[in-house]
Coordinates of C-alpha atoms and ligand atoms in Angstrom, one line a residue:
X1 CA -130.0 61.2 -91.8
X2 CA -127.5 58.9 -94.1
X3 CA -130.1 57.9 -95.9
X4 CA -130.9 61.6 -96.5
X5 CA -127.7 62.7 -98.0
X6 CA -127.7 59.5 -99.6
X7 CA -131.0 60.3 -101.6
X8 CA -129.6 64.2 -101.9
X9 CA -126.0 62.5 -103.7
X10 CA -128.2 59.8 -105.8
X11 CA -130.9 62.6 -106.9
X12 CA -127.6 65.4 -107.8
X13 CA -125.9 62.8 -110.0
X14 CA -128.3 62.0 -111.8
X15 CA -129.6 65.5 -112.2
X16 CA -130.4 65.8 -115.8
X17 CA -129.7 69.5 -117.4
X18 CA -131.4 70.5 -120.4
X19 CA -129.9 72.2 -123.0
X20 CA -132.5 73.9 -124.7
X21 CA -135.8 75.6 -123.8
X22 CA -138.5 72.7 -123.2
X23 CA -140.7 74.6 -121.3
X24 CA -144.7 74.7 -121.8
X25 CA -146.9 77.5 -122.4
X26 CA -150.2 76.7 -120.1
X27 CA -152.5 79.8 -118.7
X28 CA -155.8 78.9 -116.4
X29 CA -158.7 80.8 -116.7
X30 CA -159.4 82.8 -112.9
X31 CA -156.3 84.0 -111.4
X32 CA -157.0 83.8 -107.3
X33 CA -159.5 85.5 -106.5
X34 CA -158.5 89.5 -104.8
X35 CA -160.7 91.8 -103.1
X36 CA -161.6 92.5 -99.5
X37 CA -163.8 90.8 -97.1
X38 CA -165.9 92.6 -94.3
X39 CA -166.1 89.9 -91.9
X40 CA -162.5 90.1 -90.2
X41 CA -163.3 93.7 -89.3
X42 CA -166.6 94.3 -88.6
X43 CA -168.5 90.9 -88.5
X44 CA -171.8 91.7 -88.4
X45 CA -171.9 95.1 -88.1
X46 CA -172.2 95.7 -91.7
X47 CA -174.7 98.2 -93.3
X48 CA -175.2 99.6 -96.7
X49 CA -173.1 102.7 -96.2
X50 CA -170.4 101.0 -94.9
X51 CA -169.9 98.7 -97.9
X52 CA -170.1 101.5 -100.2
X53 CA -167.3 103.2 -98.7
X54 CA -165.1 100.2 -98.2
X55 CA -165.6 99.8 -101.8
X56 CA -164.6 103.4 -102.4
X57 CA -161.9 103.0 -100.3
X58 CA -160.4 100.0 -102.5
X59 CA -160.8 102.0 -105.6
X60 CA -159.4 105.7 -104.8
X61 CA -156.2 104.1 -101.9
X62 CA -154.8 102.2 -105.2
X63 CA -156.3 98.4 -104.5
X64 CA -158.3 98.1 -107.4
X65 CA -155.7 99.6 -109.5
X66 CA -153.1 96.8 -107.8
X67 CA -155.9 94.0 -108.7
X68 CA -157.7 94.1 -105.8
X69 CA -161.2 94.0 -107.5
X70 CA -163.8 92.0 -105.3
X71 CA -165.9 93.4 -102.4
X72 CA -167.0 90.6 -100.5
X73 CA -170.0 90.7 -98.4
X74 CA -170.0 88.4 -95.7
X75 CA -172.7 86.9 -93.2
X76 CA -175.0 89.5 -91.6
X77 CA -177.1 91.4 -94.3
X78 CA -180.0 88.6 -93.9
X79 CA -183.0 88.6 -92.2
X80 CA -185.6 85.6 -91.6
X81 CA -187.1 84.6 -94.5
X82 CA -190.6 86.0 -95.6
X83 CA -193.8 83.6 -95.1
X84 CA -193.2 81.6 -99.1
X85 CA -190.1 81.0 -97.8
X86 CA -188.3 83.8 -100.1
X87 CA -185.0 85.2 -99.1
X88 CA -184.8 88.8 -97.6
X89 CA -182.2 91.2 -97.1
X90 CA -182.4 93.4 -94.0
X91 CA -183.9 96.4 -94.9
X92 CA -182.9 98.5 -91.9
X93 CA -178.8 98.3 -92.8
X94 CA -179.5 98.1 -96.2
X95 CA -182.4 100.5 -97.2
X96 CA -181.7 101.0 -100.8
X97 CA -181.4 96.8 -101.7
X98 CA -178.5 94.4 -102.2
X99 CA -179.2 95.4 -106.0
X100 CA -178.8 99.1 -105.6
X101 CA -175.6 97.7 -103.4
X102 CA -174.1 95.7 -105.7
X103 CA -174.5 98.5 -109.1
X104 CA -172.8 100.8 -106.6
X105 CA -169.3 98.7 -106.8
X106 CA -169.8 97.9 -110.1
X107 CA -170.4 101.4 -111.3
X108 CA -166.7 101.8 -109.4
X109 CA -165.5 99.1 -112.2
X110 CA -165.1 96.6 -109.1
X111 CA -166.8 93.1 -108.5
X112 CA -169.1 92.5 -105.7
X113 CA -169.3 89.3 -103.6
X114 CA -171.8 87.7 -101.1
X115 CA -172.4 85.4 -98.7
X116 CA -174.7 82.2 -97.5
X117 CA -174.2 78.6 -95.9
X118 CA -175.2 75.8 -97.6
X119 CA -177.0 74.5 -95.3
X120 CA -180.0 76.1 -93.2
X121 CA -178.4 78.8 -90.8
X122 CA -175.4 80.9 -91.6
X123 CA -172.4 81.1 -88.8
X124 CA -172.8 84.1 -87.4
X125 CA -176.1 83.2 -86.2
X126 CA -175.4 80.1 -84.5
X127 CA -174.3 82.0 -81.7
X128 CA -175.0 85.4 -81.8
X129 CA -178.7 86.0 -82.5
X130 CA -181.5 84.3 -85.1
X131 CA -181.1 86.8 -87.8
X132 CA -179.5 83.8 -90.0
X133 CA -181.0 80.9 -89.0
X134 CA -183.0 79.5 -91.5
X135 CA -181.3 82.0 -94.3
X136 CA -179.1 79.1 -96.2
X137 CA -179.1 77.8 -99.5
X138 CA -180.9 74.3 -98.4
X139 CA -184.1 73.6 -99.5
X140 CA -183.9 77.2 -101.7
X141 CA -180.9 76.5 -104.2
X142 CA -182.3 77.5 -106.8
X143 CA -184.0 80.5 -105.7
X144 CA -182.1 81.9 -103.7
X145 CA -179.0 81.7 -106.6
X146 CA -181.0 83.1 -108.9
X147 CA -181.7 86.1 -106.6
X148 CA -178.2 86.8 -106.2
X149 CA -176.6 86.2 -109.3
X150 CA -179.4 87.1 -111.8
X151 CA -181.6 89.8 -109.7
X152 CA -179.1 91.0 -107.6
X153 CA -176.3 90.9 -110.2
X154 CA -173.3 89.5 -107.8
X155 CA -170.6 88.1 -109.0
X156 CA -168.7 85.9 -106.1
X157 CA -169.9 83.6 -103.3
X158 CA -168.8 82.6 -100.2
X159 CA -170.4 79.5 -98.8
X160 CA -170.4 78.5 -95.8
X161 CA -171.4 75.1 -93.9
X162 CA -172.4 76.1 -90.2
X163 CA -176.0 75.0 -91.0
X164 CA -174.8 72.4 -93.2
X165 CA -173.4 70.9 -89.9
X166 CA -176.3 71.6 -88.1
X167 CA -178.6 69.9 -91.0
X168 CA -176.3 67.2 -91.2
X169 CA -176.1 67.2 -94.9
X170 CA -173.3 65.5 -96.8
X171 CA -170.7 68.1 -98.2
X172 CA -170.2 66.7 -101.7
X173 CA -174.1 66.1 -102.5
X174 CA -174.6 69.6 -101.1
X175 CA -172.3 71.4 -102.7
X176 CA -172.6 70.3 -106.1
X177 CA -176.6 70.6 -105.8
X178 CA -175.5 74.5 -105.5
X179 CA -172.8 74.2 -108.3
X180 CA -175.7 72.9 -110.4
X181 CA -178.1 75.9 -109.2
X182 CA -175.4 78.5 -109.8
X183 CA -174.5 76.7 -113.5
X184 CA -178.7 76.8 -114.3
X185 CA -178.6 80.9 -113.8
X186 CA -178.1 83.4 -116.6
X187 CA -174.9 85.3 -115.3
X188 CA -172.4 82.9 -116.0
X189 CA -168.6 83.0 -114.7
X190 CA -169.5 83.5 -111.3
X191 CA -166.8 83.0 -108.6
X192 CA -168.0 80.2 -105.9
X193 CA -166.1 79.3 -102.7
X194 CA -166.2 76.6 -100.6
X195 CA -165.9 77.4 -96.8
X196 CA -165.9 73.9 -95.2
X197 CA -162.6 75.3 -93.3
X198 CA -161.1 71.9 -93.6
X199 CA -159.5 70.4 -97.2
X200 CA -163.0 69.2 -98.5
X201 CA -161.6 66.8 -100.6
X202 CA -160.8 66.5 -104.7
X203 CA -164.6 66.9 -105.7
X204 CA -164.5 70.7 -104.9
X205 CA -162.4 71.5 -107.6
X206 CA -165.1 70.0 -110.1
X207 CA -167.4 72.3 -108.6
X208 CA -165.7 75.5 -107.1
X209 CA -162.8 77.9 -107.8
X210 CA -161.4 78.1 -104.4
X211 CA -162.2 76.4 -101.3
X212 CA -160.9 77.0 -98.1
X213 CA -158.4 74.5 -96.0
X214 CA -158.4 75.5 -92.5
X215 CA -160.4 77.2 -89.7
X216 CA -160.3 81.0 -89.6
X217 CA -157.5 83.2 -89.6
X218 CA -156.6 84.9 -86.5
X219 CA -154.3 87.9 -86.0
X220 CA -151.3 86.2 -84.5
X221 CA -148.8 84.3 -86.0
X222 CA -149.2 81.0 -84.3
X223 CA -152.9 80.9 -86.3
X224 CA -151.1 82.1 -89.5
X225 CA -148.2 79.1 -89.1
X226 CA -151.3 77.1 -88.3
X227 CA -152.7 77.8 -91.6
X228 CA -149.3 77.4 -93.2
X229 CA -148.6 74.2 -92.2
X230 CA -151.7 72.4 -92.9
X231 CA -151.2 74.8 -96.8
X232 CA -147.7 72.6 -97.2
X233 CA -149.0 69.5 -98.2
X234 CA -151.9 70.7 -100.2
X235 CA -150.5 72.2 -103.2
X236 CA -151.5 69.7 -105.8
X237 CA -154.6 70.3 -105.1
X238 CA -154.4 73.9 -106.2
X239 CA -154.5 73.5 -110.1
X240 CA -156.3 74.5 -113.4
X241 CA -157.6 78.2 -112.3
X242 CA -159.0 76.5 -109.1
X243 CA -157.6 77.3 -105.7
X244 CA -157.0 76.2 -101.6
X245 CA -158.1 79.0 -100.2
X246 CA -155.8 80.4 -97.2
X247 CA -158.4 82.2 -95.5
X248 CA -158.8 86.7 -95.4
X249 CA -155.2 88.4 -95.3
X250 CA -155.0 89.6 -92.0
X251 CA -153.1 92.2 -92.7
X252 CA -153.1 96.1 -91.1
X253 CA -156.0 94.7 -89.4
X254 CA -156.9 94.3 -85.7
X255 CA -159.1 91.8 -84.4
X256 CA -162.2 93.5 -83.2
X257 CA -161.9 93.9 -79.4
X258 CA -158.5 93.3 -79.3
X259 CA -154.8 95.0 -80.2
X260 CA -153.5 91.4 -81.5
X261 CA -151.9 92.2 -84.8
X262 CA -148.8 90.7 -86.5
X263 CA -145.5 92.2 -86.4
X264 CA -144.6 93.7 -89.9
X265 CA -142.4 90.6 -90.3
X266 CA -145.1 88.8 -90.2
X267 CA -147.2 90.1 -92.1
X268 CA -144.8 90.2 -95.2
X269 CA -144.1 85.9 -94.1
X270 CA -148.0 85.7 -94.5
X271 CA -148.3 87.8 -97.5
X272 CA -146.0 85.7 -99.3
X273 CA -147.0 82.7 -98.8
X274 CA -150.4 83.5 -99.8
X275 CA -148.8 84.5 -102.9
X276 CA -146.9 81.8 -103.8
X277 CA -149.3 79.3 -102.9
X278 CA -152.0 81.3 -105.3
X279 CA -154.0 81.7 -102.5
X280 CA -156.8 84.1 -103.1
X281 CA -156.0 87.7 -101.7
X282 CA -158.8 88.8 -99.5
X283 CA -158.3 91.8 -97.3
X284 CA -159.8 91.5 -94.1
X285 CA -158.9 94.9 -92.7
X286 CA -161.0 98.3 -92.4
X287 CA -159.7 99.5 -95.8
X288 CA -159.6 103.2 -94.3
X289 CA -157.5 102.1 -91.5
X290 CA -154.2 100.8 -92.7
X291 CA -151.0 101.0 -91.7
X292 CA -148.5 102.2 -94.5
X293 CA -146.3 99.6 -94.1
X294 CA -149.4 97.1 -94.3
X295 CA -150.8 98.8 -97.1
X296 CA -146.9 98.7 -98.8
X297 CA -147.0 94.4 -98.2
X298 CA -150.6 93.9 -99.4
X299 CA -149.7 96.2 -102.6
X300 CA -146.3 94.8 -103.5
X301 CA -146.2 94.6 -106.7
X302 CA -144.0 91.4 -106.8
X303 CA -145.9 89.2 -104.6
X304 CA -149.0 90.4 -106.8
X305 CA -147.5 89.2 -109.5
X306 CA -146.1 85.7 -107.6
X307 CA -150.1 85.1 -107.0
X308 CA -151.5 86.0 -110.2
X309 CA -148.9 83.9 -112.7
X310 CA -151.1 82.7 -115.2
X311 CA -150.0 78.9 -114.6
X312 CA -152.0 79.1 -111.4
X313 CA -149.7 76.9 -109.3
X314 CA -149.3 75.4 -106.0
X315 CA -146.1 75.5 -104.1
X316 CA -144.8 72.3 -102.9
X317 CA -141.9 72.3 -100.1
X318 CA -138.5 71.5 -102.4
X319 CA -136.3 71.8 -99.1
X320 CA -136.8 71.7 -95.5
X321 CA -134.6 72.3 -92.4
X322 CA -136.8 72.1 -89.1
X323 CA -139.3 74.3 -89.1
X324 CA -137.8 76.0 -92.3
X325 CA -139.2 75.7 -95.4
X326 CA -138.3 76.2 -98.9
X327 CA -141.1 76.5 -101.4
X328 CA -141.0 77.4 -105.0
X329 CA -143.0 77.2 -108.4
X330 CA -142.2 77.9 -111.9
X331 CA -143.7 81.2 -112.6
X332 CA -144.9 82.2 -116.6
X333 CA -144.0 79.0 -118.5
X334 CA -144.1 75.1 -117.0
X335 CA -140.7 74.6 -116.8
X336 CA -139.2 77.8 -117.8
X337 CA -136.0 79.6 -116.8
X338 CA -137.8 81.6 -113.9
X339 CA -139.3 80.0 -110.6
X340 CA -140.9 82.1 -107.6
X341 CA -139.0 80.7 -104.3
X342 CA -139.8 81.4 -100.6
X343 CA -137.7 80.7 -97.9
X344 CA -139.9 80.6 -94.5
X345 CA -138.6 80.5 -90.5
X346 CA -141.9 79.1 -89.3
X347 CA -140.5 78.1 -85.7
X348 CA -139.1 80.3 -82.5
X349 CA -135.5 79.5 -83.7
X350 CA -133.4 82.2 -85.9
X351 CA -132.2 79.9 -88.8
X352 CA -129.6 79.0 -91.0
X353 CA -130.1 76.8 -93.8
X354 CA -127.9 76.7 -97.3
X355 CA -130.4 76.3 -100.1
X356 CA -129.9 74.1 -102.2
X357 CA -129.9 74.8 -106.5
X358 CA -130.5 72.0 -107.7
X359 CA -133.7 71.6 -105.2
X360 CA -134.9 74.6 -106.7
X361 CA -134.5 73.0 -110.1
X362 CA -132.2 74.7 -111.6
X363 CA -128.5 73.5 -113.2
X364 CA -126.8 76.7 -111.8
X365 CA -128.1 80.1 -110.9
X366 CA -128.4 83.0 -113.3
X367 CA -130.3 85.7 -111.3
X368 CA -132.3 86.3 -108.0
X369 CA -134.7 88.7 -107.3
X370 CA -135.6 89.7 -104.0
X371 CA -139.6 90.5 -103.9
X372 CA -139.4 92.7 -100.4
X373 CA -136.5 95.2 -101.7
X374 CA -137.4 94.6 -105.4
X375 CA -134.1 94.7 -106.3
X376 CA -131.4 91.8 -107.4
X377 CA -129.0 90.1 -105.3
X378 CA -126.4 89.3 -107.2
X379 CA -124.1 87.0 -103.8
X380 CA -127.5 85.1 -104.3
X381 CA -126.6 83.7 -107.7
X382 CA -124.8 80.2 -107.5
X383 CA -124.1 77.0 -109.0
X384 CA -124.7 75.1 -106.1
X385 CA -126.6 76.4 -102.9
X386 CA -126.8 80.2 -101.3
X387 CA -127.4 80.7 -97.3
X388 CA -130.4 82.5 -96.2
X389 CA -130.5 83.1 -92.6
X390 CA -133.8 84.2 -91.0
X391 CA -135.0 85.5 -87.9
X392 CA -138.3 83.4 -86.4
X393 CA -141.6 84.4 -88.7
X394 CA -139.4 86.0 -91.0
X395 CA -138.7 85.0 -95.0
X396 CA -137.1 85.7 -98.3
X397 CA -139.0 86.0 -101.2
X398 CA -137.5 85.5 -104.2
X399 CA -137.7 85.2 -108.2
X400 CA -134.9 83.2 -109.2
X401 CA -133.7 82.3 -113.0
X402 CA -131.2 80.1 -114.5
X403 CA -131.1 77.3 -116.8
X404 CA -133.4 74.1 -115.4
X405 CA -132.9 70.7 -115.0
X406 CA -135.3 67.9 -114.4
X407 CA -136.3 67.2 -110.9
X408 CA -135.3 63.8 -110.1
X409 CA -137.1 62.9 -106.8
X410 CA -141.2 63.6 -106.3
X411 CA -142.2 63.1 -102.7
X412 CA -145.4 61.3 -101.9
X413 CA -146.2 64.3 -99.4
X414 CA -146.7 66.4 -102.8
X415 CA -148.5 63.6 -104.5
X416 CA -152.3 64.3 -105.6
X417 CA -154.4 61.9 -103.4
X418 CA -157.4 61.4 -105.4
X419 CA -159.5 60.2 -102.0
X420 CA -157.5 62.8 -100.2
X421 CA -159.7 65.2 -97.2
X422 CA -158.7 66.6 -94.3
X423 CA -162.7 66.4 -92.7
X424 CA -162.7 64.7 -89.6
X425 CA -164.2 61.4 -90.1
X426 CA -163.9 61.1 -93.8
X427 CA -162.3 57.4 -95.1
X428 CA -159.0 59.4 -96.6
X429 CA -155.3 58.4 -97.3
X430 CA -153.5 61.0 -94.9
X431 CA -149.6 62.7 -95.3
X432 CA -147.7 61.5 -92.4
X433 CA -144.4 63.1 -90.8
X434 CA -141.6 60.8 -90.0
X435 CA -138.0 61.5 -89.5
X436 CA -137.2 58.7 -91.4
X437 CA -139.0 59.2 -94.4
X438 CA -136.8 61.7 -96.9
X439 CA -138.2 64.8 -96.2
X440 CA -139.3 64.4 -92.9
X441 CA -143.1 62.9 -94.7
X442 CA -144.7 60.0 -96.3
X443 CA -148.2 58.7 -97.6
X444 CA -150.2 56.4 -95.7
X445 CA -154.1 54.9 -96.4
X446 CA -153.8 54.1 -99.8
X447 CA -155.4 51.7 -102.3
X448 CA -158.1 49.1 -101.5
X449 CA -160.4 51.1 -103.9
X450 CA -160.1 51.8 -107.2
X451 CA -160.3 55.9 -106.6
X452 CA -157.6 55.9 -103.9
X453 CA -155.0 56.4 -105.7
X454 CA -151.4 58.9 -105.7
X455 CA -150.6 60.6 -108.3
X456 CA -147.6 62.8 -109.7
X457 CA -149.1 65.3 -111.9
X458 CA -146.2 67.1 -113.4
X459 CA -143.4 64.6 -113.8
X460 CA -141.2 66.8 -116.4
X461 CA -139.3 65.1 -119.2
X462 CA -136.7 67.4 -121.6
X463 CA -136.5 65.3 -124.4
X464 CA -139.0 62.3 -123.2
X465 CA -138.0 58.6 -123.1
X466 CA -136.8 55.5 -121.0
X467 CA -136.2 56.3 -117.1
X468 CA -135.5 54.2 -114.3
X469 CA -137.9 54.8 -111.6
X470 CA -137.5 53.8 -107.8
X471 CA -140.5 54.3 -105.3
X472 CA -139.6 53.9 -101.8
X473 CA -142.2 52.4 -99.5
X474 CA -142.8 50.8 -96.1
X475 CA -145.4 48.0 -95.1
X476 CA -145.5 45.7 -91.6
X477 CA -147.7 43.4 -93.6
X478 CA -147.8 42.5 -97.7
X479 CA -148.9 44.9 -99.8
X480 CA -149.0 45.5 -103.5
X481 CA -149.4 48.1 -106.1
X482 CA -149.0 48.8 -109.6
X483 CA -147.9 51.5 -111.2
X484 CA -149.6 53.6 -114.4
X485 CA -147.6 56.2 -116.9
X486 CA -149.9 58.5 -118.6
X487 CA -153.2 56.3 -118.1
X488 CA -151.2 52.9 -119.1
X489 CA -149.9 50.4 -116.7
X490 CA -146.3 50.1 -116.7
X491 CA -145.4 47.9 -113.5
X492 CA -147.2 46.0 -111.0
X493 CA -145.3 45.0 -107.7
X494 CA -146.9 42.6 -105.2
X495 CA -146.0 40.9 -101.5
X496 CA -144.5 44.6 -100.7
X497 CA -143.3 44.4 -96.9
X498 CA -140.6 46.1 -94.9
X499 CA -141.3 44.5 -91.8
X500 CA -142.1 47.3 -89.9
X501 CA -144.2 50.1 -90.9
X502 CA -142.5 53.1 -89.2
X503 CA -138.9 52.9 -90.1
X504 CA -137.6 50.3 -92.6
X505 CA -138.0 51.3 -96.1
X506 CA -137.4 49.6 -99.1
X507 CA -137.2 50.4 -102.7
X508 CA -138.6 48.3 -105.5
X509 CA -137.2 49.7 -109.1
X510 CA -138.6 49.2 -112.5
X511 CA -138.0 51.3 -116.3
X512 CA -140.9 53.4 -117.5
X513 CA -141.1 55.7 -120.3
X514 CA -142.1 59.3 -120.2
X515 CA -143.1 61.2 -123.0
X516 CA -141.7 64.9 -123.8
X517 CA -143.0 67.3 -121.5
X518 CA -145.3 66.6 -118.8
X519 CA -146.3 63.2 -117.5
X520 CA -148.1 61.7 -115.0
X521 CA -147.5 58.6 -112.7
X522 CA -150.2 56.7 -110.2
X523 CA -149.3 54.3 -107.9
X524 CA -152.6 52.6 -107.1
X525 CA -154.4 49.2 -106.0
X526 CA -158.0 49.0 -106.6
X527 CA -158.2 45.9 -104.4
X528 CA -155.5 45.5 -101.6
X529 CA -153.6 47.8 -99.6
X530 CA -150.9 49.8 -101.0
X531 CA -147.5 49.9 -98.8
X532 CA -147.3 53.7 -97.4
X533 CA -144.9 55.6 -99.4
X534 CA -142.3 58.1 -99.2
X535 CA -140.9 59.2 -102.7
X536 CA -140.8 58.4 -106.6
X537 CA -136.6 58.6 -107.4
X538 CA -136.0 58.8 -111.5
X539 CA -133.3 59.0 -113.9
X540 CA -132.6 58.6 -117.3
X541 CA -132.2 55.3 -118.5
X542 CA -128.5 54.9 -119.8
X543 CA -128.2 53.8 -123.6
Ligands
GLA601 C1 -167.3 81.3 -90.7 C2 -166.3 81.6 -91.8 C3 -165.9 83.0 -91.6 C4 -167.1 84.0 -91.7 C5 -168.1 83.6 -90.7 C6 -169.4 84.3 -90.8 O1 -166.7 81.3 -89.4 O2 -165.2 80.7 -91.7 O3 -164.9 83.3 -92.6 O4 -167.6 83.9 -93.0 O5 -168.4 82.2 -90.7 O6 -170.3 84.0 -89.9

């Protein structure tokens, strides 16, 4: 804990204001992804009739007009394939074609989506019955995305890897064999999602625009913190117009079978963090079925806009208290005067934690906006930290403006991991939690290869030049690493050990320069191992 208020004093001295606007213009191509998904609801008890009125549904209740443009066909329109192996649709629920299907939403002005598995068999028909199996993209990549993109004329996929399990394929070979099928057909700027319901690992992001992180969502909150938690530590991966997918909203939904639903407290905690983590927004309710209070979250207006900021980012944790979490992002310009901030009681606990202004990355307060009540809260507005106390499941979400200042301590825990996966069995460096590593987390598994490196993506300079950098690190045994600054080395550090690799830490310290703007520093060994490490400290040089 002295060590924490230690870092907290050392990182607030040194905080370095700017005095002019340095911020960066940036825009990525694809938004996240919004729509609605049928799955959630109905499973496999989809049929032609149904979609279509879903897809009215979206456009005449005010969904489409909110940006809700996607109607996403999942598993359960297949049927065995025919003798040459072709893929069919089942006639019976969908008698006029998945053609005649998809012109339907787009004569709405909507988008329409589908789904497969990239390997043989789709999920649903593991267990339920054999109307699936066999109906996956292997063996047929190119044929069958030809049929969907250029005959059928869809415009988002959903793959799945059930049957990629079952064939044993290899995720990364697999996948980008489809990327390449779905870049060799006509239509071009189709949507394609990953569902390996794990973090795949930093490949996907070559090949799709979102990916999901976790297993499914469920309707209760436990499997929404769930989703939340394993979300936290994954936001540099989210970057560039490509996204970690959070899985459907569940949202004014019931499971079917069941009355499970989340309390409308939770519902606006899950809807938020969606949005500020850019997840996609996919509706998993019956879109005629809704709740107006539901229907009020998944159209607010603000948290729309918190998930469809042009800069595309993640949202790393920039304070945390327990099981209370403070995540933010800039929001319109890198480094601008306005950042989206959540505030997030994930435990059982009502909490009480002062936030903190300079975490946030700002000098001093000018405004804050609260995105429930879409109003300002003036008391909010500080120069040093304002208390936000929250029931359990409950948050604040916020827009927040002032004049910046440069952060001055990156945590390894929201580091880019280049080797970094969360599937079981994969050879990855992992994020760790330990109380005595600042922030509760650290980096472990790194180095010995020259691709398993950490990274800071967005170390942000004012006016650029010389910094003094400290990286804090634990190792029972000697370790080295050397560390890069915009592609060229700048220090190398070797016979790195603490003794103990749980809880002694030590620093080693070093000068780089950054340039004006943003910056990026790896730590990396392409041979040894790398000590596990906790945080990058920086400050400006003195003259
Ligand atoms: C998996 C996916 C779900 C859904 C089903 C369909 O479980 O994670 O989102 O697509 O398959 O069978």
């Amino acid at each position: 804990m002295r060590r924490l208020l230690f870092v907290a004093a050392f990182a607030g001295l040194l905080l370095c204001a700017c005095e002019r606007d340095y911020s960066i213009k940036y825009e990525v191509g694809h938004t996240p992804t919004m729509g609605m998904s049928f799955w959630n609801a109905f499973q496999l008890n989809i049929n032609e009739d149904l979609v279509k009125d879903q897809a009215l549904a979206v456009k005449e209740l005010g969904y489409a007009d909110a940006g809700y443009k996607f109607i996403n066909i999942d598993d359960g329109f297949q049927r065995p394939r025919g003798p040459e192996g072709n893929f069919l649709s089942d006639d019976s629920l969908f008698p006029s074609g998945m053609r005649a299907v998809a012109d339907y939403i787009h004569s709405l002005g909507l988008k329409a989506g589908i789904y497969t598995d990239a390997g043989d068999n789709t999920c649903g028909s593991e267990n339920i019955y054999a109307y699936g199996l066999g109906t996956g993209l292997y063996g047929h990549e190119k044929e069958d995305c030809k049929l969907f993109f250029d005959e059928w004329d869809y415009d988002f996929i959903k793959i799945d890897f059930c049957g990629g399990q079952h064939a044993k394929l290899d995720e990364r070979e697999q996948y980008t064999k489809i990327a390449e099928a779905i870049r060799a057909c006509d239509k071009k700027d189709i949507i394609f999602n990953i569902c390996r319901w794990r973090f795949p690992g930093t490949w996907a992001a070559d090949l799709a625009t979102s990916w999901r992180t976790t297993y499914d969502i469920r309707p209760w909150f436990s499997r929404v913190k769930y989703i939340i938690d394993e979300n936290l530590w994954l936001q540099a991966y989210t970057r560039d117009g490509h996204y970690n997918d959070c899985d459907m909203l569940e949202i004014g939904s019931k499971w079917p079978g069941s009355d499970a639903c989340l309390s409308p407290e939770e519902e606006f905690t899950h809807m938020a963090y969606w949005c500020i983590a850019s997840s996609p927004l996919i509706m998993g309710c019956d879109m005629r079925k809704v709740p107006e209070a539901s229907r009020e979250v998944m159209l607010n207006k603000d948290l729309i806009a918190m998930n469809q900021d042009k800069l595309g980012l993640g949202a790393p944790v920039v304070q945390r208290q327990g099981e209370t979490y403070v995540v933010a992002k800039d929001i319109e310009r890198i480094f601008g005067p306005k950042r989206a901030v959540v505030v997030m009681n994930l435990g059982e606990e009502p909490s009480s934690i002062d936030v903190s202004v300079a975490d946030l990355g700002f000098e001093s307060i000018k405004s804050v906006y609260d995105c429930k009540v879409h109003t300002e809260v003036p008391e909010m507005a500080s120069e040093s930290s304002f208390n936000v106390s929250l029931e359990p499941h409950c948050c604040v979400a916020l827009f927040v403006t002032g004049k910046r200042i440069e952060k001055s301590v990156y945590q390894a825990e929201e580091s880019f991991m280049n080797m970094f996966s969360t599937i079981e069995g994969y050879q990855s460096p992992v994020y760790l939690p330990n109380e005595s590593a600042d922030m509760g987390m650290y980096a472990a598994g790194l180095g010995c290869n020259p691709d398993n490196w950490l990274q800071w993506n967005n170390v942000f300079s004012c006016k650029g030049g010389e910094y003094v950098a400290s990286v804090r690190y634990t190792s029972a045994n000697p370790t080295a690493f050397k560390v890069s600054v915009n592609g060229r080395e700048a220090a190398s550090f070797e016979d790195l050990s603490t003794g103990d690799d749980s809880s002694a830490w030590e620093s080693v310290n070093f000068k780089i320069k950054l340039k004006r703007g943003l910056n990026q520093i790896r730590l990396s060994n392409d041979t040894g191992f790398m000590p596990s490490i906790d945080c990058i400290t920086l400050h400006k040089a003195e003259r």
